[in-house]
Amino acid sequence: LGNGSVLVAGGSVDTNYKKNNLPQVWTGTRWRSLTTALKGLELYPNLHLAPNGQAFLSGPAAVSRYLDPNGTGHWTTVATRLGPNRSYGGSVMYDVGKVVVIGGSDPPISSAEIIDLNEHAPQWRDALGSMAVARRQHNSTLLPDGNILITGGTRSPGFNNAGGAIHFAEMW
């Protein structure tokens, strides 16, 4: 978070993948529970520090939200993405307040969507251009020049299908 504390949200609480509904903030000396912000997030939620100081949840679910980490916490709906659930897709804040979600879903998709959190009423829109191939479980790495390097992943449906492994990189 902007003050140097750490937000932890999502994940599971046991080996049966029971969702962890309680976000917490590590202040450097103790954990503070956000007891009024209980929400069953995906195992790997995509969260970014927004310009307003809140955490922005860009996915993988279609509804994006802000989490205010102050006090005991509070969720606010921001916008609904155009596409499907982007499970195991990429999410990158590529500029201040500008987020792109790339690929993901099952079966995998190649499209990308962007949102500008600096706008008065942020809305998701199609990004200019999709990836060359549909993929999920890939890495999306922001480079110093502002480009995003996409590596790895699979083009096959299902969770762990090595037959669809993608061995070439591409840039967004």
Short mmCIF file of C-alpha atoms in Angstrom, two decimals:
data_model
loop_
_atom_site.label_atom_id
_atom_site.label_comp_id
_atom_site.label_asym_id
_atom_site.label_seq_id
_atom_site.Cartn_x
_atom_site.Cartn_y
_atom_site.Cartn_z
CA LEU A 1 0.00 0.00 0.00
CA GLY A 2 1.07 3.59 -0.36
CA ASN A 3 2.11 3.89 3.28
CA GLY A 4 4.45 0.88 3.14
CA SER A 5 2.07 -1.58 4.78
CA VAL A 6 1.15 -4.82 2.98
CA LEU A 7 -2.33 -5.99 1.98
CA VAL A 8 -3.00 -9.74 1.89
CA ALA A 9 -6.26 -10.93 0.29
CA GLY A 10 -7.58 -14.13 -1.26
CA GLY A 11 -5.98 -17.53 -1.14
CA SER A 12 -7.17 -20.56 0.77
CA VAL A 13 -7.25 -21.47 4.44
CA ASP A 14 -6.86 -25.25 4.10
CA THR A 15 -5.79 -28.01 1.70
CA ASN A 16 -9.36 -28.28 0.33
CA TYR A 17 -9.07 -24.75 -1.13
CA LYS A 18 -11.64 -23.20 1.20
CA LYS A 19 -11.48 -19.50 0.34
CA ASN A 20 -9.91 -17.05 2.75
CA ASN A 21 -12.56 -14.32 3.05
CA LEU A 22 -10.65 -12.05 5.45
CA PRO A 23 -8.29 -9.44 3.98
CA GLN A 24 -5.55 -8.29 6.33
CA VAL A 25 -2.97 -5.52 6.43
CA TRP A 26 0.55 -6.04 7.78
CA THR A 27 1.70 -2.78 9.35
CA GLY A 28 5.27 -3.89 10.01
CA THR A 29 4.57 -4.91 13.60
CA ARG A 30 1.15 -6.57 13.54
CA TRP A 31 -1.73 -7.80 11.38
CA ARG A 32 -4.91 -5.72 11.16
CA SER A 33 -8.01 -7.60 10.00
CA LEU A 34 -10.42 -5.88 7.60
CA THR A 35 -13.48 -7.43 9.26
CA THR A 36 -16.04 -5.33 7.35
CA ALA A 37 -14.49 -6.27 3.99
CA LEU A 38 -15.12 -10.03 4.01
CA LYS A 39 -15.29 -11.35 0.43
CA GLY A 40 -14.66 -14.76 -1.11
CA LEU A 41 -12.03 -13.82 -3.70
CA GLU A 42 -10.38 -16.16 -6.17
CA LEU A 43 -7.24 -17.97 -5.01
CA TYR A 44 -5.03 -15.52 -6.94
CA PRO A 45 -6.77 -12.12 -7.06
CA ASN A 46 -5.28 -9.38 -9.25
CA LEU A 47 -4.78 -6.33 -7.01
CA HIS A 48 -3.04 -3.04 -7.78
CA LEU A 49 -2.45 0.14 -5.77
CA ALA A 50 -4.80 2.71 -7.33
CA PRO A 51 -4.09 6.45 -7.51
CA ASN A 52 -6.75 7.02 -4.81
CA GLY A 53 -4.72 4.91 -2.33
CA GLN A 54 -7.12 1.99 -2.39
CA ALA A 55 -6.43 -1.50 -3.72
CA PHE A 56 -8.01 -2.10 -7.15
CA LEU A 57 -9.25 -5.64 -7.82
CA SER A 58 -9.06 -6.17 -11.60
CA GLY A 59 -9.90 -9.86 -11.60
CA PRO A 60 -10.09 -12.62 -12.32
CA ALA A 61 -13.86 -12.19 -11.78
CA ALA A 62 -15.63 -9.79 -14.16
CA VAL A 63 -16.69 -7.29 -11.48
CA SER A 64 -13.82 -5.01 -10.49
CA ARG A 65 -13.75 -3.27 -7.14
CA TYR A 66 -11.84 -0.95 -4.84
CA LEU A 67 -10.85 -2.14 -1.38
CA ASP A 68 -10.40 0.71 1.07
CA PRO A 69 -7.80 -0.68 3.52
CA ASN A 70 -8.48 1.95 6.19
CA GLY A 71 -10.08 0.99 9.49
CA THR A 72 -11.85 -2.34 9.12
CA GLY A 73 -12.06 -2.09 5.32
CA HIS A 74 -14.77 -1.55 2.71
CA TRP A 75 -15.38 -2.77 -0.87
CA THR A 76 -16.84 -0.53 -3.60
CA THR A 77 -17.83 -1.71 -7.07
CA VAL A 78 -15.97 0.11 -9.88
CA ALA A 79 -17.02 -1.49 -13.19
CA THR A 80 -17.76 -4.79 -14.89
CA ARG A 81 -15.37 -6.08 -17.53
CA LEU A 82 -16.62 -6.86 -21.03
CA GLY A 83 -15.31 -10.42 -21.21
CA PRO A 84 -15.54 -13.59 -19.15
CA ASN A 85 -13.82 -14.59 -15.92
CA ARG A 86 -10.10 -14.33 -16.67
CA SER A 87 -8.88 -17.09 -14.37
CA TYR A 88 -5.11 -17.48 -14.59
CA GLY A 89 -4.78 -14.46 -16.88
CA GLY A 90 -2.41 -11.53 -16.57
CA SER A 91 -3.08 -8.15 -14.99
CA VAL A 92 -0.60 -5.27 -15.15
CA MET A 93 -0.73 -1.62 -14.10
CA TYR A 94 1.22 -0.28 -17.08
CA ASP A 95 0.99 3.39 -16.15
CA VAL A 96 -0.34 5.32 -13.16
CA GLY A 97 -3.95 4.17 -12.75
CA LYS A 98 -4.01 2.31 -16.09
CA VAL A 99 -4.59 -1.45 -15.89
CA VAL A 100 -4.70 -4.10 -18.60
CA VAL A 101 -5.99 -7.66 -18.16
CA ILE A 102 -4.64 -10.11 -20.72
CA GLY A 103 -5.79 -13.61 -21.68
CA GLY A 104 -6.84 -16.17 -19.10
CA SER A 105 -10.19 -18.01 -18.94
CA ASP A 106 -10.95 -21.65 -19.70
CA PRO A 107 -10.72 -22.34 -22.56
CA PRO A 108 -8.02 -19.67 -22.94
CA ILE A 109 -8.69 -16.38 -24.73
CA SER A 110 -6.32 -13.94 -26.46
CA SER A 111 -8.12 -10.64 -25.86
CA ALA A 112 -7.15 -7.82 -23.52
CA GLU A 113 -9.16 -5.14 -21.76
CA ILE A 114 -8.02 -1.84 -20.25
CA ILE A 115 -9.35 0.57 -17.65
CA ASP A 116 -8.16 4.03 -16.64
CA LEU A 117 -8.74 4.58 -12.94
CA ASN A 118 -7.92 8.28 -13.34
CA GLU A 119 -11.25 8.84 -15.13
CA HIS A 120 -14.26 10.17 -13.21
CA ALA A 121 -16.26 6.97 -13.91
CA PRO A 122 -13.76 4.28 -14.99
CA GLN A 123 -15.05 1.72 -17.50
CA TRP A 124 -13.45 -1.34 -19.07
CA ARG A 125 -12.91 -1.25 -22.84
CA ASP A 126 -11.28 -3.49 -25.40
CA ALA A 127 -7.57 -2.95 -25.68
CA LEU A 128 -6.12 -2.27 -29.09
CA GLY A 129 -5.00 -5.68 -30.24
CA SER A 130 -5.10 -9.15 -28.76
CA MET A 131 -2.28 -11.59 -28.18
CA ALA A 132 -1.17 -13.68 -31.16
CA VAL A 133 -2.47 -16.80 -29.44
CA ALA A 134 -4.95 -17.48 -26.64
CA ARG A 135 -3.15 -18.34 -23.41
CA ARG A 136 -3.61 -18.72 -19.67
CA GLN A 137 -1.21 -19.36 -16.80
CA HIS A 138 1.28 -17.01 -18.45
CA ASN A 139 3.50 -14.25 -17.10
CA SER A 140 2.81 -10.62 -17.95
CA THR A 141 5.88 -8.54 -17.12
CA LEU A 142 5.98 -4.74 -17.30
CA LEU A 143 9.23 -3.61 -18.94
CA PRO A 144 10.98 -0.26 -18.27
CA ASP A 145 9.86 1.09 -21.68
CA GLY A 146 6.16 0.49 -20.86
CA ASN A 147 5.75 -2.60 -23.02
CA ILE A 148 4.44 -5.81 -21.47
CA LEU A 149 6.31 -9.05 -22.15
CA ILE A 150 4.03 -12.11 -22.28
CA THR A 151 5.79 -15.45 -21.70
CA GLY A 152 4.79 -19.05 -21.12
CA GLY A 153 1.31 -20.35 -20.50
CA THR A 154 -0.90 -22.82 -22.27
CA ARG A 155 -3.41 -22.61 -25.10
CA SER A 156 -5.20 -25.79 -23.98
CA PRO A 157 -8.28 -25.92 -21.75
CA GLY A 158 -8.08 -27.38 -18.27
CA PHE A 159 -5.78 -26.65 -15.40
CA ASN A 160 -2.59 -28.52 -16.14
CA ASN A 161 -2.48 -29.50 -19.82
CA ALA A 162 1.17 -29.47 -20.94
CA GLY A 163 0.16 -30.41 -24.50
CA GLY A 164 -0.75 -26.78 -25.17
CA ALA A 165 2.43 -25.24 -23.76
CA ILE A 166 3.43 -21.99 -25.47
CA HIS A 167 7.17 -21.56 -25.93
CA PHE A 168 7.32 -18.17 -27.68
CA ALA A 169 7.03 -14.73 -26.14
CA GLU A 170 5.11 -11.73 -27.41
CA MET A 171 4.81 -8.05 -26.56
CA TRP A 172 1.77 -5.96 -25.72
#
